[in-house]
């Protein structure tokens, strides 16, 4: 039983990061009907941007700030203006293919400019343990979980409790009507891209100390987050959050109680089962097509 | 008359071409893990090779001929490695170098043997040299040599009665796991947990939870370098305090760099280490750091040694003969006194396995500290 608690905490901490990345999938889908297949690489890059800043002698806190700003610039503004806007007019499929190409390009560029080898990355959460209800829990797991939950709560509040959030949701539900009622649709869409860039930068900051900074690290994360988004519901932020947490916990429990050799298959089986019985995902809403 | 002149010209051209071939560079082909999960392995191996070739060429080469190497990336994938080795062999190299992963060596060694080209590689799986391949040579100990030493240390020094084994699910990991399990049985050491992990695995929380639940006296970790670092961090995160023991990959320089404080206290048997109390190894380390600006792991030493194995064998033969190379390397003892590039006295047996000194090290304050020197057997 005590082992189960450890596994749950560790699973929730990892799952919270999957959730941050999965939310990005959902936000972009809602505003642009776009699946960003480079989302995993979007998590990989900020860590290297921060390392690059540190290599020129900047302290870690400054590297974090500059890394997040660069992420907003490159992965938010740059991604929208240089790739999504020009490609979207050709349809969703060419855009999805372009994001696959972007993923390869980002991986290769990081490999060339930095190294194919992994690099260590400092943690913003101090090492050590705390005792909770008689159990020793690592500060890192708790810190990652707490930060991720805080961000998710903040994002939910932004979407549901603020004027900007309501305008973003209106844009997501029907851009044409939103435009008629005076919502600055373009600005809201840009806002979505910037939020996604912020989320991936944060996920990068939280997970790289554990996974290490490596050009290929986005593959695992991107796949897990994509599965999380589908399992939870691709068109609902709360679905992505639930999906992320679920995948994190299921992965850990499967490794401990089923088989470490087949742990990678368990989330995929979960995905298939969900798609079969609830195609819109656990918390997603069905999308109807009119003809 | 005209045909006589033509024949003369032809003969002169052929002779010139033959002379050029005799005096041209000695071509070597390296296939290594330059990207993917084994990038640390392949990059160190390649840099060691390049350093040795630069040194040898600066001194006039081997038998007056320069060494020339081509590097190909296996992407840490046995399928890609096989294709790259086939491509390299088509160019008829003098010797094939690499790969470093046992799984990649396993699928490429039949190609080199079929071509009659010696393959000097970094793989450590016990089975590689057990199948009678006369063209395959190690640069480090095989598991059949190293694991008995590890098991003996765990029994004699750590006094462990139960051990959790964590291994990577590939040829390298399975080979090590099988040999150490047999060795543990000889000492009646119980395997408290037998945990397989995947190459490239990022999250070890569940694996460490299993170890915690098994409560062993020690943990034997036998995974690749990057995963070793992640595992050490997770072991520290979950406050596992029993001795951590490994073999080479657990205590490499890159692991220490990646794992930071979490590497402190880890112990392992290493066939090669840049911290070895050997003057020639120290000199190698200085040269490597000067050229590449980082301290290499054992793979850097392996790549460097591989080139000096070629030099010493070729100079002993007195000719560059790819077909005779393997025959001459079998049974050869290379003394560091006469060939300093080999770093330590070394002997190759009839299977291509290696015999030389080994070391038991512990990570103390982020550095490898050699605790014991294990002598050459023969």
Coordinates of C-alpha atoms in Angstrom, one line a residue, chain B:
Chain B
X1 CA 56.0 -0.4 -82.8
X2 CA 52.9 1.6 -81.9
X3 CA 51.5 -1.4 -79.9
X4 CA 54.9 -1.7 -78.1
X5 CA 54.7 2.0 -77.0
X6 CA 51.0 1.5 -75.9
X7 CA 52.0 -1.6 -73.9
X8 CA 54.8 0.3 -72.3
X9 CA 52.6 3.2 -71.4
X10 CA 50.0 0.8 -70.0
X11 CA 52.6 -1.0 -67.9
X12 CA 54.0 2.3 -66.6
X13 CA 50.4 3.4 -65.6
X14 CA 49.7 0.1 -63.8
X15 CA 53.0 0.3 -62.0
X16 CA 52.4 3.9 -61.0
X17 CA 48.9 3.0 -59.7
X18 CA 50.3 0.0 -57.8
X19 CA 53.0 2.1 -56.3
X20 CA 50.4 4.8 -55.3
X21 CA 48.2 2.1 -53.7
X22 CA 51.2 0.8 -51.7
X23 CA 52.1 4.2 -50.5
X24 CA 48.6 5.6 -50.1
X25 CA 46.8 6.0 -46.9
X26 CA 45.6 2.9 -44.9
X27 CA 41.9 3.1 -45.0
X28 CA 39.9 2.4 -41.8
X29 CA 36.1 2.4 -41.4
X30 CA 34.4 3.3 -38.2
X31 CA 30.6 2.7 -37.6
X32 CA 29.5 4.0 -34.3
X33 CA 26.6 5.4 -32.2
X34 CA 27.0 9.0 -33.1
X35 CA 23.4 9.8 -32.4
X36 CA 20.5 8.2 -30.6
X37 CA 20.6 6.5 -27.2
X38 CA 24.3 5.6 -27.5
X39 CA 25.6 9.0 -28.6
X40 CA 27.8 9.3 -25.5
X41 CA 29.4 5.9 -26.4
X42 CA 29.9 6.6 -30.1
X43 CA 31.1 10.2 -29.7
X44 CA 33.8 9.2 -27.1
X45 CA 34.8 6.2 -29.2
X46 CA 35.1 8.4 -32.4
X47 CA 37.1 11.1 -30.6
X48 CA 39.5 8.5 -29.2
X49 CA 40.1 7.2 -32.7
X50 CA 40.7 10.6 -34.2
X51 CA 43.1 11.5 -31.4
X52 CA 45.2 8.4 -32.0
X53 CA 45.2 8.8 -35.8
X54 CA 46.3 12.4 -35.5
X55 CA 49.2 11.3 -33.2
X56 CA 50.3 8.5 -35.4
X57 CA 50.1 10.4 -38.6
X58 CA 52.1 13.3 -37.0
X59 CA 54.9 10.8 -36.4
X60 CA 54.9 9.5 -40.0
X61 CA 52.1 7.0 -39.9
X62 CA 52.3 3.2 -39.9
X63 CA 55.1 1.6 -42.0
X64 CA 55.4 5.1 -43.6
X65 CA 51.7 5.3 -44.6
X66 CA 49.2 7.6 -43.1
X67 CA 46.0 6.3 -41.5
X68 CA 42.7 7.6 -42.8
X69 CA 39.3 6.9 -41.2
X70 CA 35.7 7.4 -42.3
X71 CA 33.0 7.7 -39.7
X72 CA 29.4 6.5 -40.2
X73 CA 26.5 6.9 -37.7
X74 CA 24.6 3.8 -36.7
X75 CA 22.0 6.0 -34.9
X76 CA 22.3 3.5 -32.1
X77 CA 20.1 1.2 -34.2
X78 CA 21.3 -2.3 -35.1
X79 CA 19.5 -2.2 -38.4
X80 CA 21.2 1.0 -39.4
X81 CA 24.5 -0.3 -38.1
X82 CA 24.3 -3.3 -40.4
X83 CA 23.6 -1.2 -43.4
X84 CA 26.4 1.2 -42.6
X85 CA 28.9 -1.7 -42.0
X86 CA 27.9 -3.3 -45.3
X87 CA 28.5 0.1 -47.0
X88 CA 31.9 0.5 -45.2
X89 CA 33.0 -3.0 -46.2
X90 CA 32.2 -2.4 -49.8
X91 CA 35.0 0.2 -49.7
X92 CA 37.4 -2.6 -48.5
X93 CA 38.9 -1.0 -45.4
X94 CA 42.0 -2.4 -43.8
X95 CA 40.1 -2.9 -40.4
X96 CA 36.6 -2.2 -39.3
X97 CA 36.1 -0.2 -36.1
X98 CA 33.0 -0.3 -33.9
X99 CA 30.1 -0.4 -33.2
X100 CA 30.0 0.1 -29.4
X101 CA 26.6 -1.5 -28.7
X102 CA 26.6 -5.2 -28.3
X103 CA 23.4 -5.6 -30.3
X104 CA 24.9 -3.8 -33.2
X105 CA 28.1 -5.8 -33.0
X106 CA 26.0 -9.0 -33.0
X107 CA 24.4 -8.2 -36.3
X108 CA 27.4 -6.7 -38.0
X109 CA 30.2 -9.2 -37.1
X110 CA 29.0 -11.9 -39.5
X111 CA 29.4 -9.3 -42.4
X112 CA 33.0 -8.5 -41.4
X113 CA 33.9 -12.1 -40.9
X114 CA 32.5 -13.0 -44.3
X115 CA 34.6 -10.2 -45.9
X116 CA 37.6 -11.5 -43.9
X117 CA 38.1 -8.0 -42.4
X118 CA 39.1 -7.8 -38.7
X119 CA 36.5 -5.9 -36.6
X120 CA 37.7 -4.1 -33.4
X121 CA 34.7 -3.2 -31.4
X122 CA 33.5 -1.9 -28.0
X123 CA 30.7 -4.3 -27.2
X124 CA 30.9 -6.2 -23.9
X125 CA 28.2 -8.9 -24.2
X126 CA 29.6 -12.2 -23.3
X127 CA 28.2 -14.1 -26.3
X128 CA 30.0 -11.9 -28.9
X129 CA 33.3 -13.8 -28.8
X130 CA 31.9 -17.2 -27.8
X131 CA 30.7 -18.2 -31.3
X132 CA 34.0 -18.8 -32.9
X133 CA 34.2 -15.6 -35.0
X134 CA 37.9 -15.3 -35.8
X135 CA 37.7 -11.7 -36.9
X136 CA 36.2 -10.0 -33.9
X137 CA 38.3 -8.3 -31.2
X138 CA 37.4 -6.6 -28.0
X139 CA 38.8 -3.3 -26.7
X140 CA 37.5 -4.1 -23.2
X141 CA 36.6 -7.0 -21.0
X142 CA 33.6 -9.1 -21.9
X143 CA 31.0 -9.8 -19.3
X144 CA 32.4 -13.3 -18.7
X145 CA 35.6 -11.6 -17.4
X146 CA 34.1 -8.6 -15.6
X147 CA 31.0 -10.0 -13.9
X148 CA 32.8 -12.6 -11.7
X149 CA 34.9 -9.8 -10.3
X150 CA 31.7 -7.7 -9.6
X151 CA 30.0 -10.6 -7.9
X152 CA 33.0 -11.4 -5.8
X153 CA 33.2 -7.8 -4.7
X154 CA 29.5 -7.7 -3.7
X155 CA 30.0 -10.9 -1.7
X156 CA 33.4 -10.2 -0.1
X157 CA 33.4 -6.5 0.4
X158 CA 29.7 -5.5 0.6
X159 CA 28.7 -8.7 2.4
X160 CA 25.3 -8.5 0.6
X161 CA 22.9 -11.5 0.9
X162 CA 20.3 -10.1 -1.4
X163 CA 20.7 -7.9 -4.5
X164 CA 18.2 -6.1 -6.8
X165 CA 19.3 -6.3 -10.4
X166 CA 18.3 -3.5 -12.8
X167 CA 19.2 -4.2 -16.5
X168 CA 18.5 -2.8 -19.9
X169 CA 16.5 -5.0 -22.1
X170 CA 18.9 -5.4 -25.0
X171 CA 21.8 -7.8 -25.8
X172 CA 24.2 -5.9 -23.6
X173 CA 21.9 -5.8 -20.6
X174 CA 20.5 -9.4 -20.9
X175 CA 24.1 -10.8 -21.3
X176 CA 25.2 -9.0 -18.1
X177 CA 22.1 -10.0 -16.2
X178 CA 22.5 -13.6 -17.1
X179 CA 26.2 -13.8 -16.2
X180 CA 25.8 -11.9 -12.9
X181 CA 22.8 -14.0 -11.9
X182 CA 24.9 -17.2 -12.3
X183 CA 27.7 -15.7 -10.3
X184 CA 25.4 -14.7 -7.5
X185 CA 24.1 -18.2 -7.3
X186 CA 27.7 -19.4 -6.6
X187 CA 27.8 -17.2 -3.6
X188 CA 24.1 -18.0 -2.6
X189 CA 23.2 -14.3 -3.1
X190 CA 19.5 -13.9 -3.5
X191 CA 18.1 -11.8 -6.4
X192 CA 15.6 -9.7 -4.5
X193 CA 14.2 -8.0 -7.6
X194 CA 14.9 -8.6 -11.3
X195 CA 14.0 -5.4 -13.1
X196 CA 14.3 -4.9 -16.9
X197 CA 14.2 -1.4 -18.3
X198 CA 14.1 0.0 -21.8
X199 CA 17.0 1.7 -23.6
X200 CA 16.1 5.4 -23.7
X201 CA 13.8 5.1 -20.8
X202 CA 13.2 8.5 -19.1
X203 CA 11.1 7.8 -16.0
X204 CA 12.5 5.3 -13.5
X205 CA 10.1 6.1 -10.6
X206 CA 8.3 2.8 -10.8
X207 CA 11.5 0.8 -11.1
X208 CA 13.0 2.4 -8.0
X209 CA 9.7 1.9 -6.1
X210 CA 10.0 -1.8 -6.9
X211 CA 13.6 -1.8 -5.5
X212 CA 12.4 0.0 -2.4
X213 CA 9.7 -2.6 -1.9
X214 CA 12.2 -5.5 -2.3
X215 CA 14.5 -4.0 0.4
X216 CA 17.8 -5.5 -0.9
X217 CA 21.2 -5.3 0.7
X218 CA 22.6 -3.8 -2.5
X219 CA 21.5 -2.8 -6.0
X220 CA 23.3 -3.8 -9.2
X221 CA 22.6 -1.4 -12.0
X222 CA 23.5 -2.5 -15.6
X223 CA 22.0 0.0 -18.0
X224 CA 23.4 2.4 -20.6
X225 CA 25.1 5.7 -19.5
X226 CA 22.3 8.2 -19.9
X227 CA 19.8 5.8 -18.2
X228 CA 22.4 5.2 -15.5
X229 CA 22.3 8.9 -14.7
X230 CA 18.5 9.0 -14.6
X231 CA 18.4 5.9 -12.5
X232 CA 21.0 7.3 -10.0
X233 CA 18.9 10.5 -9.7
X234 CA 15.8 8.6 -9.1
X235 CA 17.5 6.3 -6.5
X236 CA 18.6 9.4 -4.7
X237 CA 15.2 11.0 -5.0
X238 CA 13.5 8.0 -3.4
X239 CA 16.2 7.8 -0.7
X240 CA 17.7 4.4 -1.5
X241 CA 20.7 4.2 0.7
X242 CA 22.0 0.7 0.2
X243 CA 25.3 0.3 -1.9
X244 CA 24.9 0.8 -5.6
X245 CA 27.2 -1.4 -7.7
X246 CA 27.7 -1.5 -11.4
X247 CA 30.1 -2.3 -14.2
X248 CA 31.7 0.5 -16.3
X249 CA 28.5 2.2 -17.5
X250 CA 27.4 3.2 -14.0
X251 CA 30.5 5.1 -13.0
X252 CA 31.6 6.6 -16.3
X253 CA 32.6 10.3 -16.5
X254 CA 29.5 11.3 -18.5
X255 CA 27.2 9.6 -15.9
X256 CA 28.9 11.6 -13.2
X257 CA 28.4 14.8 -15.2
X258 CA 24.7 14.0 -15.8
X259 CA 23.8 12.6 -12.4
X260 CA 25.7 15.2 -10.3
X261 CA 25.5 14.5 -6.6
X262 CA 23.4 11.5 -7.1
X263 CA 26.4 9.6 -8.5
X264 CA 28.4 9.9 -5.3
X265 CA 28.9 6.6 -3.6
X266 CA 28.2 4.5 -6.8
X267 CA 30.8 1.8 -7.2
X268 CA 31.8 -0.3 -10.2
X269 CA 34.3 -2.5 -11.9
X270 CA 35.8 -0.8 -14.9
X271 CA 38.2 -2.3 -17.4
X272 CA 39.3 1.2 -18.4
X273 CA 39.2 4.5 -16.6
X274 CA 41.0 7.8 -17.2
X275 CA 41.4 8.0 -13.4
X276 CA 43.6 4.8 -13.4
X277 CA 46.8 5.2 -11.5
X278 CA 48.8 4.6 -14.7
X279 CA 51.1 7.3 -16.1
X280 CA 50.3 6.6 -19.8
X281 CA 46.6 6.8 -19.1
X282 CA 47.0 10.1 -17.3
X283 CA 49.0 11.4 -20.3
X284 CA 46.2 10.2 -22.6
X285 CA 43.6 12.0 -20.5
X286 CA 45.6 15.3 -20.7
X287 CA 45.9 15.0 -24.5
X288 CA 42.2 14.2 -24.9
X289 CA 41.1 17.1 -22.6
X290 CA 43.4 19.5 -24.4
X291 CA 41.9 18.5 -27.8
X292 CA 38.2 18.1 -26.9
X293 CA 37.8 20.1 -23.7
X294 CA 36.1 17.4 -21.7
X295 CA 37.2 14.3 -19.8
X296 CA 36.4 11.2 -21.8
X297 CA 34.8 8.0 -20.5
X298 CA 36.0 4.5 -21.1
X299 CA 34.8 4.6 -24.7
X300 CA 37.3 7.3 -25.5
X301 CA 40.1 5.0 -24.2
X302 CA 38.6 2.1 -26.2
X303 CA 38.7 4.1 -29.5
X304 CA 42.2 5.2 -28.8
X305 CA 43.4 1.7 -28.0
X306 CA 41.8 0.3 -31.1
X307 CA 44.0 2.4 -33.3
X308 CA 47.1 1.4 -31.4
X309 CA 46.1 -2.2 -31.7
X310 CA 46.1 -1.8 -35.5
X311 CA 49.5 0.0 -35.4
X312 CA 51.2 -2.6 -33.2
X313 CA 49.9 -5.5 -35.2
X314 CA 50.7 -4.0 -38.5
X315 CA 54.2 -3.1 -37.5
X316 CA 54.7 -6.7 -36.1
X317 CA 53.6 -8.1 -39.5
X318 CA 55.8 -5.6 -41.4
X319 CA 53.1 -5.2 -44.0
X320 CA 49.6 -3.9 -44.5
X321 CA 47.6 -7.1 -45.1
X322 CA 43.9 -7.1 -44.2
X323 CA 43.6 -10.8 -44.6
X324 CA 46.5 -11.7 -42.3
X325 CA 45.6 -9.0 -39.7
X326 CA 43.3 -11.1 -37.6
X327 CA 45.7 -14.1 -37.5
X328 CA 48.4 -11.9 -36.2
X329 CA 46.4 -10.2 -33.5
X330 CA 45.3 -13.5 -32.0
X331 CA 47.7 -14.5 -29.2
X332 CA 49.5 -11.2 -29.5
X333 CA 50.9 -9.4 -26.4
X334 CA 51.5 -5.7 -26.8
X335 CA 53.7 -4.2 -24.2
X336 CA 53.2 -0.6 -23.2
X337 CA 56.9 -0.2 -22.9
X338 CA 57.4 -0.7 -26.6
X339 CA 54.0 0.8 -27.8
X340 CA 53.0 3.5 -25.3
X341 CA 49.7 4.1 -27.1
X342 CA 48.4 0.8 -25.9
X343 CA 48.6 2.3 -22.3
X344 CA 48.8 -1.0 -20.4
X345 CA 50.3 -4.4 -21.3
X346 CA 47.6 -6.3 -23.1
X347 CA 47.1 -9.8 -24.5
X348 CA 44.5 -11.0 -27.0
X349 CA 43.5 -14.7 -26.8
X350 CA 42.3 -17.0 -29.6
X351 CA 38.7 -15.8 -29.2
X352 CA 39.6 -12.1 -29.5
X353 CA 39.0 -11.5 -25.8
X354 CA 41.4 -9.2 -23.9
X355 CA 43.5 -9.6 -20.8
X356 CA 44.9 -6.7 -18.8
X357 CA 44.6 -4.8 -15.5
X358 CA 41.1 -3.9 -14.3
X359 CA 40.0 -1.4 -11.6
X360 CA 37.3 -1.1 -8.9
X361 CA 36.2 2.5 -8.5
X362 CA 33.9 4.6 -6.4
X363 CA 32.5 8.0 -7.1
X364 CA 33.6 10.4 -4.4
X365 CA 32.7 14.1 -4.6
X366 CA 31.9 13.7 -8.3
X367 CA 35.2 12.0 -9.2
X368 CA 36.2 8.4 -9.9
X369 CA 38.5 7.1 -7.1
X370 CA 40.2 3.8 -7.8
X371 CA 39.8 1.6 -4.8
X372 CA 41.5 -1.5 -6.1
X373 CA 43.7 -2.5 -9.0
X374 CA 43.0 -6.0 -10.3
X375 CA 46.0 -7.5 -12.0
X376 CA 46.3 -9.0 -15.5
X377 CA 45.6 -12.7 -15.4
X378 CA 48.3 -14.0 -17.7

